[in-house]
């Protein structure tokens, strides 16, 4: 079964703070994604990657950077966190771009005060 | 703009009843429609999916009905159980161009015992 692990599970920071969210998948999937989930908006794609060193922009990328260091590891960086980035963040992976199942992690709840 | 719309936002049914969750979309190039189920504290997980060449897809108590002409689909959960209480996301993907999944805002289902 697909395994996607996110850390931390909860994070509180202040406005202007620096935050890194981590994601590791152990299924040899090529694609990894970062989504944010907000009430009334569902899941919105921030960034995604199809391999180590690759980065693609999603639908809501402003204020976020991401880096894919290995096939397994994908990081989301908030360098100047703002209250509007308070959200539930999900990492996901899939073994292909087209019509393949997304496997999600358990999420990271981020609060920016 | 929301390309995938879900209704109702929340739904409560009694155990044993049929829950009906609705989804509509705008883009006629969408041809793949997965439904994801999310329990509190967990990430979404694929429940059932349908392609636009079919008008019905059944998996146990879960059935998708698809109306291509009206750009609508619905998820029917028969003999609803308290364990079905979760948030359900409808999503859509185009046949060409951007392959990204577009998620609806979700329907929170509560099944009362």
PDB file of C-alpha atoms in Angstrom:
ATOM      1  CA  UNK A   1       0.000   0.000   0.000  1.00  0.00           C
ATOM      2  CA  UNK A   2       1.127   3.512  -0.851  1.00  0.00           C
ATOM      3  CA  UNK A   3       2.759   5.320   2.039  1.00  0.00           C
ATOM      4  CA  UNK A   4       3.155   9.067   2.201  1.00  0.00           C
ATOM      5  CA  UNK A   5       4.466  10.546   5.442  1.00  0.00           C
ATOM      6  CA  UNK A   6       4.245  14.230   6.324  1.00  0.00           C
ATOM      7  CA  UNK A   7       5.970  16.118   9.107  1.00  0.00           C
ATOM      8  CA  UNK A   8       5.273  17.916  11.268  1.00  0.00           C
ATOM      9  CA  UNK A   9       1.595  17.119  11.799  1.00  0.00           C
ATOM     10  CA  UNK A  10       0.999  20.501  13.409  1.00  0.00           C
ATOM     11  CA  UNK A  11       2.935  23.749  13.217  1.00  0.00           C
ATOM     12  CA  UNK A  12       2.399  27.204  14.658  1.00  0.00           C
ATOM     13  CA  UNK A  13       4.449  30.145  13.502  1.00  0.00           C
ATOM     14  CA  UNK A  14       4.250  33.925  13.492  1.00  0.00           C
ATOM     15  CA  UNK A  15       3.747  36.282  10.592  1.00  0.00           C
ATOM     16  CA  UNK A  16       7.020  36.631   8.711  1.00  0.00           C
ATOM     17  CA  UNK A  17       8.320  33.337  10.024  1.00  0.00           C
ATOM     18  CA  UNK A  18      10.113  30.665   8.041  1.00  0.00           C
ATOM     19  CA  UNK A  19       8.429  27.243   7.735  1.00  0.00           C
ATOM     20  CA  UNK A  20       9.388  24.012   6.001  1.00  0.00           C
ATOM     21  CA  UNK A  21       6.905  21.187   5.550  1.00  0.00           C
ATOM     22  CA  UNK A  22       8.328  17.775   4.730  1.00  0.00           C
ATOM     23  CA  UNK A  23       6.954  14.854   2.757  1.00  0.00           C
ATOM     24  CA  UNK A  24       8.409  11.429   2.062  1.00  0.00           C
ATOM     25  CA  UNK A  25       6.909   8.691  -0.086  1.00  0.00           C
ATOM     26  CA  UNK A  26       8.211   5.137  -0.141  1.00  0.00           C
ATOM     27  CA  UNK A  27       6.472   3.840  -3.245  1.00  0.00           C
ATOM     28  CA  UNK A  28       8.885   4.836  -5.973  1.00  0.00           C
ATOM     29  CA  UNK A  29       6.275   7.178  -7.439  1.00  0.00           C
ATOM     30  CA  UNK A  30       7.491   9.716  -9.950  1.00  0.00           C
ATOM     31  CA  UNK A  31       4.975  12.452  -9.180  1.00  0.00           C
ATOM     32  CA  UNK A  32       4.606  14.329  -5.902  1.00  0.00           C
ATOM     33  CA  UNK A  33       2.234  17.170  -5.107  1.00  0.00           C
ATOM     34  CA  UNK A  34       1.511  19.780  -2.469  1.00  0.00           C
ATOM     35  CA  UNK A  35      -2.105  20.797  -1.907  1.00  0.00           C
ATOM     36  CA  UNK A  36      -3.783  23.106   0.563  1.00  0.00           C
ATOM     37  CA  UNK A  37      -7.262  22.414   1.879  1.00  0.00           C
ATOM     38  CA  UNK A  38      -9.529  25.217   2.983  1.00  0.00           C
ATOM     39  CA  UNK A  39     -13.216  25.200   3.800  1.00  0.00           C
ATOM     40  CA  UNK A  40     -15.232  26.189   0.756  1.00  0.00           C
ATOM     41  CA  UNK A  41     -12.321  25.661  -1.625  1.00  0.00           C
ATOM     42  CA  UNK A  42     -11.608  21.957  -1.470  1.00  0.00           C
ATOM     43  CA  UNK A  43      -8.076  20.960  -2.418  1.00  0.00           C
ATOM     44  CA  UNK A  44      -5.953  23.387  -4.398  1.00  0.00           C
ATOM     45  CA  UNK A  45      -2.648  22.481  -6.028  1.00  0.00           C
ATOM     46  CA  UNK A  46       0.344  24.571  -4.945  1.00  0.00           C
ATOM     47  CA  UNK A  47       3.341  22.860  -6.586  1.00  0.00           C
ATOM     48  CA  UNK A  48       4.157  19.472  -8.032  1.00  0.00           C
ATOM     49  CA  UNK A  49       7.160  17.576  -9.317  1.00  0.00           C
ATOM     50  CA  UNK A  50       7.767  14.670 -11.654  1.00  0.00           C
ATOM     51  CA  UNK A  51      11.204  13.778 -10.368  1.00  0.00           C
ATOM     52  CA  UNK A  52      14.223  14.803  -8.349  1.00  0.00           C
ATOM     53  CA  UNK A  53      15.255  18.353  -9.170  1.00  0.00           C
ATOM     54  CA  UNK A  54      12.039  19.080 -11.074  1.00  0.00           C
ATOM     55  CA  UNK A  55       9.437  21.611  -9.972  1.00  0.00           C
ATOM     56  CA  UNK A  56       6.175  22.654 -11.598  1.00  0.00           C
ATOM     57  CA  UNK A  57       3.825  25.452 -10.606  1.00  0.00           C
ATOM     58  CA  UNK A  58       0.286  24.628  -9.590  1.00  0.00           C
ATOM     59  CA  UNK A  59      -2.815  26.785  -9.287  1.00  0.00           C
ATOM     60  CA  UNK A  60      -2.001  28.720  -6.076  1.00  0.00           C
ATOM     61  CA  UNK A  61       1.818  29.034  -5.948  1.00  0.00           C
ATOM     62  CA  UNK A  62       2.168  32.598  -4.616  1.00  0.00           C
ATOM     63  CA  UNK A  63       4.126  32.740  -1.358  1.00  0.00           C
ATOM     64  CA  UNK A  64       5.347  29.156  -1.638  1.00  0.00           C
ATOM     65  CA  UNK A  65       8.526  27.518  -2.809  1.00  0.00           C
ATOM     66  CA  UNK A  66       9.124  23.807  -3.150  1.00  0.00           C
ATOM     67  CA  UNK A  67      12.065  21.534  -3.667  1.00  0.00           C
ATOM     68  CA  UNK A  68      12.297  17.867  -4.673  1.00  0.00           C
ATOM     69  CA  UNK A  69      15.641  16.623  -3.395  1.00  0.00           C
ATOM     70  CA  UNK A  70      15.200  12.922  -4.162  1.00  0.00           C
ATOM     71  CA  UNK A  71      12.518  10.733  -5.653  1.00  0.00           C
ATOM     72  CA  UNK A  72      11.246  10.171  -2.125  1.00  0.00           C
ATOM     73  CA  UNK A  73      11.419  13.661  -0.609  1.00  0.00           C
ATOM     74  CA  UNK A  74       9.431  16.793  -1.427  1.00  0.00           C
ATOM     75  CA  UNK A  75       9.521  19.964   0.689  1.00  0.00           C
ATOM     76  CA  UNK A  76       7.244  22.988   0.830  1.00  0.00           C
ATOM     77  CA  UNK A  77       8.824  26.244   1.976  1.00  0.00           C
ATOM     78  CA  UNK A  78       7.105  29.325   3.318  1.00  0.00           C
ATOM     79  CA  UNK A  79       9.839  31.948   3.683  1.00  0.00           C
ATOM     80  CA  UNK A  80       7.691  34.840   4.907  1.00  0.00           C
ATOM     81  CA  UNK A  81       4.604  33.220   6.318  1.00  0.00           C
ATOM     82  CA  UNK A  82       1.357  35.196   6.320  1.00  0.00           C
ATOM     83  CA  UNK A  83      -1.965  34.567   8.116  1.00  0.00           C
ATOM     84  CA  UNK A  84      -3.547  33.779   4.726  1.00  0.00           C
ATOM     85  CA  UNK A  85      -1.351  30.680   4.624  1.00  0.00           C
ATOM     86  CA  UNK A  86      -3.041  29.220   7.678  1.00  0.00           C
ATOM     87  CA  UNK A  87      -4.398  25.989   6.250  1.00  0.00           C
ATOM     88  CA  UNK A  88      -4.290  22.210   6.144  1.00  0.00           C
ATOM     89  CA  UNK A  89      -1.536  21.048   3.800  1.00  0.00           C
ATOM     90  CA  UNK A  90      -1.468  17.697   2.066  1.00  0.00           C
ATOM     91  CA  UNK A  91       1.288  15.977   0.199  1.00  0.00           C
ATOM     92  CA  UNK A  92       0.390  13.329  -2.370  1.00  0.00           C
ATOM     93  CA  UNK A  93       2.144  11.038  -4.790  1.00  0.00           C
ATOM     94  CA  UNK A  94       1.247   9.102  -7.928  1.00  0.00           C
ATOM     95  CA  UNK A  95       3.135   6.948 -10.359  1.00  0.00           C
ATOM     96  CA  UNK A  96       2.004   8.880 -13.413  1.00  0.00           C
ATOM     97  CA  UNK A  97       0.464  12.148 -14.427  1.00  0.00           C
ATOM     98  CA  UNK A  98      -2.523  10.963 -16.386  1.00  0.00           C
ATOM     99  CA  UNK A  99      -5.496   9.486 -14.582  1.00  0.00           C
ATOM    100  CA  UNK A 100      -3.473   7.798 -11.880  1.00  0.00           C
ATOM    101  CA  UNK A 101      -4.593   7.559  -8.291  1.00  0.00           C
ATOM    102  CA  UNK A 102      -3.299  10.145  -5.842  1.00  0.00           C
ATOM    103  CA  UNK A 103      -2.062   8.789  -2.515  1.00  0.00           C
ATOM    104  CA  UNK A 104      -2.261  11.420   0.203  1.00  0.00           C
ATOM    105  CA  UNK A 105      -0.417  11.851   3.456  1.00  0.00           C
ATOM    106  CA  UNK A 106      -2.211  12.583   6.717  1.00  0.00           C
ATOM    107  CA  UNK A 107      -1.711  16.336   6.437  1.00  0.00           C
ATOM    108  CA  UNK A 108       0.039  19.168   8.265  1.00  0.00           C
ATOM    109  CA  UNK A 109      -2.072  21.765  10.017  1.00  0.00           C
ATOM    110  CA  UNK A 110      -0.294  25.133   9.869  1.00  0.00           C
ATOM    111  CA  UNK A 111      -1.325  28.194  11.852  1.00  0.00           C
ATOM    112  CA  UNK A 112       0.284  31.557  11.130  1.00  0.00           C
ATOM    113  CA  UNK A 113      -0.413  34.016  13.938  1.00  0.00           C
TER     114      UNK A 113
ATOM    115  CA  UNK B   1     -13.670  30.317 -10.757  1.00  0.00           C
ATOM    116  CA  UNK B   2     -14.919  26.964  -9.528  1.00  0.00           C
ATOM    117  CA  UNK B   3     -14.858  24.486 -12.361  1.00  0.00           C
ATOM    118  CA  UNK B   4     -16.216  21.655 -10.218  1.00  0.00           C
ATOM    119  CA  UNK B   5     -19.150  22.348  -7.942  1.00  0.00           C
ATOM    120  CA  UNK B   6     -20.533  20.107  -5.244  1.00  0.00           C
ATOM    121  CA  UNK B   7     -23.807  20.157  -3.362  1.00  0.00           C
ATOM    122  CA  UNK B   8     -24.953  20.056  -0.712  1.00  0.00           C
ATOM    123  CA  UNK B   9     -22.128  21.386   1.449  1.00  0.00           C
ATOM    124  CA  UNK B  10     -23.293  19.103   4.237  1.00  0.00           C
ATOM    125  CA  UNK B  11     -25.750  16.211   4.389  1.00  0.00           C
ATOM    126  CA  UNK B  12     -27.195  14.193   7.256  1.00  0.00           C
ATOM    127  CA  UNK B  13     -28.983  10.890   6.714  1.00  0.00           C
ATOM    128  CA  UNK B  14     -30.123   8.069   8.950  1.00  0.00           C
ATOM    129  CA  UNK B  15     -28.459   4.688   8.978  1.00  0.00           C
ATOM    130  CA  UNK B  16     -29.893   2.551   6.177  1.00  0.00           C
ATOM    131  CA  UNK B  17     -30.944   5.488   3.979  1.00  0.00           C
ATOM    132  CA  UNK B  18     -29.463   6.380   0.607  1.00  0.00           C
ATOM    133  CA  UNK B  19     -27.219   9.436   0.580  1.00  0.00           C
ATOM    134  CA  UNK B  20     -27.001  11.365  -2.700  1.00  0.00           C
ATOM    135  CA  UNK B  21     -24.068  13.697  -3.289  1.00  0.00           C
ATOM    136  CA  UNK B  22     -24.105  15.943  -6.334  1.00  0.00           C
ATOM    137  CA  UNK B  23     -21.351  17.277  -8.570  1.00  0.00           C
ATOM    138  CA  UNK B  24     -21.366  19.426 -11.708  1.00  0.00           C
ATOM    139  CA  UNK B  25     -18.632  20.742 -13.952  1.00  0.00           C
ATOM    140  CA  UNK B  26     -18.114  23.334 -16.657  1.00  0.00           C
ATOM    141  CA  UNK B  27     -15.308  22.115 -18.883  1.00  0.00           C
ATOM    142  CA  UNK B  28     -16.557  19.784 -21.618  1.00  0.00           C
ATOM    143  CA  UNK B  29     -13.060  18.339 -22.040  1.00  0.00           C
ATOM    144  CA  UNK B  30     -13.210  16.714 -18.595  1.00  0.00           C
ATOM    145  CA  UNK B  31     -13.357  12.958 -19.071  1.00  0.00           C
ATOM    146  CA  UNK B  32     -12.274  11.367 -15.802  1.00  0.00           C
ATOM    147  CA  UNK B  33     -14.110  11.851 -12.518  1.00  0.00           C
ATOM    148  CA  UNK B  34     -12.774  10.314  -9.293  1.00  0.00           C
ATOM    149  CA  UNK B  35     -14.443  10.637  -5.914  1.00  0.00           C
ATOM    150  CA  UNK B  36     -12.201  10.851  -2.866  1.00  0.00           C
ATOM    151  CA  UNK B  37     -13.295  10.063   0.679  1.00  0.00           C
ATOM    152  CA  UNK B  38     -11.713  11.822   3.648  1.00  0.00           C
ATOM    153  CA  UNK B  39     -12.108  10.871   7.308  1.00  0.00           C
ATOM    154  CA  UNK B  40     -11.245  13.396  10.055  1.00  0.00           C
ATOM    155  CA  UNK B  41      -7.526  13.563  10.704  1.00  0.00           C
ATOM    156  CA  UNK B  42      -6.652  11.693   7.515  1.00  0.00           C
ATOM    157  CA  UNK B  43      -5.825  12.518   3.932  1.00  0.00           C
ATOM    158  CA  UNK B  44      -8.314  11.864   1.121  1.00  0.00           C
ATOM    159  CA  UNK B  45      -8.354   8.408  -0.447  1.00  0.00           C
ATOM    160  CA  UNK B  46      -9.766   7.303  -3.786  1.00  0.00           C
ATOM    161  CA  UNK B  47     -13.221   5.771  -3.334  1.00  0.00           C
ATOM    162  CA  UNK B  48     -14.557   5.233  -6.846  1.00  0.00           C
ATOM    163  CA  UNK B  49     -14.112   6.780 -10.290  1.00  0.00           C
ATOM    164  CA  UNK B  50     -15.807   6.955 -13.675  1.00  0.00           C
ATOM    165  CA  UNK B  51     -14.793   7.872 -17.209  1.00  0.00           C
ATOM    166  CA  UNK B  52     -17.039   9.898 -19.481  1.00  0.00           C
ATOM    167  CA  UNK B  53     -17.675   6.953 -21.819  1.00  0.00           C
ATOM    168  CA  UNK B  54     -19.780   5.344 -19.069  1.00  0.00           C
ATOM    169  CA  UNK B  55     -22.993   6.542 -17.480  1.00  0.00           C
ATOM    170  CA  UNK B  56     -22.811   4.386 -14.369  1.00  0.00           C
ATOM    171  CA  UNK B  57     -20.144   2.852 -12.168  1.00  0.00           C
ATOM    172  CA  UNK B  58     -20.937   0.633  -9.226  1.00  0.00           C
ATOM    173  CA  UNK B  59     -18.742  -0.628  -6.389  1.00  0.00           C
ATOM    174  CA  UNK B  60     -20.659  -2.286  -3.601  1.00  0.00           C
ATOM    175  CA  UNK B  61     -22.865   0.304  -1.909  1.00  0.00           C
ATOM    176  CA  UNK B  62     -21.306   3.158  -3.879  1.00  0.00           C
ATOM    177  CA  UNK B  63     -22.610   4.099  -7.347  1.00  0.00           C
ATOM    178  CA  UNK B  64     -21.722   7.002  -9.625  1.00  0.00           C
ATOM    179  CA  UNK B  65     -24.370   8.196 -12.082  1.00  0.00           C
ATOM    180  CA  UNK B  66     -22.993  10.339 -14.907  1.00  0.00           C
ATOM    181  CA  UNK B  67     -24.898  12.631 -17.290  1.00  0.00           C
ATOM    182  CA  UNK B  68     -22.538  13.945 -19.925  1.00  0.00           C
ATOM    183  CA  UNK B  69     -25.104  16.131 -21.673  1.00  0.00           C
ATOM    184  CA  UNK B  70     -25.939  18.008 -18.474  1.00  0.00           C
ATOM    185  CA  UNK B  71     -22.356  17.891 -17.142  1.00  0.00           C
ATOM    186  CA  UNK B  72     -23.556  16.414 -13.903  1.00  0.00           C
ATOM    187  CA  UNK B  73     -22.752  13.392 -11.814  1.00  0.00           C
ATOM    188  CA  UNK B  74     -23.854  12.059  -8.481  1.00  0.00           C
ATOM    189  CA  UNK B  75     -22.575   9.610  -5.902  1.00  0.00           C
ATOM    190  CA  UNK B  76     -25.201   7.380  -4.330  1.00  0.00           C
ATOM    191  CA  UNK B  77     -24.400   5.597  -1.091  1.00  0.00           C
ATOM    192  CA  UNK B  78     -27.034   2.970  -0.401  1.00  0.00           C
ATOM    193  CA  UNK B  79     -27.694   1.475   3.041  1.00  0.00           C
ATOM    194  CA  UNK B  80     -25.609   4.261   4.599  1.00  0.00           C
ATOM    195  CA  UNK B  81     -23.600   3.306   7.682  1.00  0.00           C
ATOM    196  CA  UNK B  82     -22.201   5.506  10.473  1.00  0.00           C
ATOM    197  CA  UNK B  83     -18.741   4.497   9.223  1.00  0.00           C
ATOM    198  CA  UNK B  84     -19.515   6.292   5.941  1.00  0.00           C
ATOM    199  CA  UNK B  85     -19.484   9.622   7.793  1.00  0.00           C
ATOM    200  CA  UNK B  86     -16.739  11.559   6.017  1.00  0.00           C
ATOM    201  CA  UNK B  87     -16.120  14.360   3.561  1.00  0.00           C
ATOM    202  CA  UNK B  88     -16.486  13.404  -0.090  1.00  0.00           C
ATOM    203  CA  UNK B  89     -14.672  15.250  -2.850  1.00  0.00           C
ATOM    204  CA  UNK B  90     -15.652  15.107  -6.493  1.00  0.00           C
ATOM    205  CA  UNK B  91     -12.777  15.782  -8.887  1.00  0.00           C
ATOM    206  CA  UNK B  92     -12.311  16.058 -12.640  1.00  0.00           C
ATOM    207  CA  UNK B  93      -9.523  15.823 -15.167  1.00  0.00           C
ATOM    208  CA  UNK B  94      -9.347  16.821 -18.823  1.00  0.00           C
ATOM    209  CA  UNK B  95      -8.553  14.450 -21.660  1.00  0.00           C
ATOM    210  CA  UNK B  96      -5.834  16.739 -23.021  1.00  0.00           C
ATOM    211  CA  UNK B  97      -3.918  19.865 -22.118  1.00  0.00           C
ATOM    212  CA  UNK B  98      -3.741  20.277 -18.360  1.00  0.00           C
ATOM    213  CA  UNK B  99      -3.976  16.864 -16.747  1.00  0.00           C
ATOM    214  CA  UNK B 100      -4.324  18.249 -13.242  1.00  0.00           C
ATOM    215  CA  UNK B 101      -7.176  17.096 -11.035  1.00  0.00           C
ATOM    216  CA  UNK B 102      -9.646  19.861 -10.209  1.00  0.00           C
ATOM    217  CA  UNK B 103     -11.363  19.236  -6.882  1.00  0.00           C
ATOM    218  CA  UNK B 104     -14.767  20.405  -5.751  1.00  0.00           C
ATOM    219  CA  UNK B 105     -15.251  21.948  -2.320  1.00  0.00           C
ATOM    220  CA  UNK B 106     -16.553  18.724  -0.800  1.00  0.00           C
ATOM    221  CA  UNK B 107     -19.714  17.402   0.867  1.00  0.00           C
ATOM    222  CA  UNK B 108     -19.578  16.544   4.553  1.00  0.00           C
ATOM    223  CA  UNK B 109     -21.749  13.477   5.142  1.00  0.00           C
ATOM    224  CA  UNK B 110     -23.016  12.473   8.570  1.00  0.00           C
ATOM    225  CA  UNK B 111     -24.836   9.175   9.010  1.00  0.00           C
ATOM    226  CA  UNK B 112     -26.852   9.020  12.208  1.00  0.00           C
ATOM    227  CA  UNK B 113     -27.274   5.625  13.915  1.00  0.00           C
TER     228      UNK B 113
END
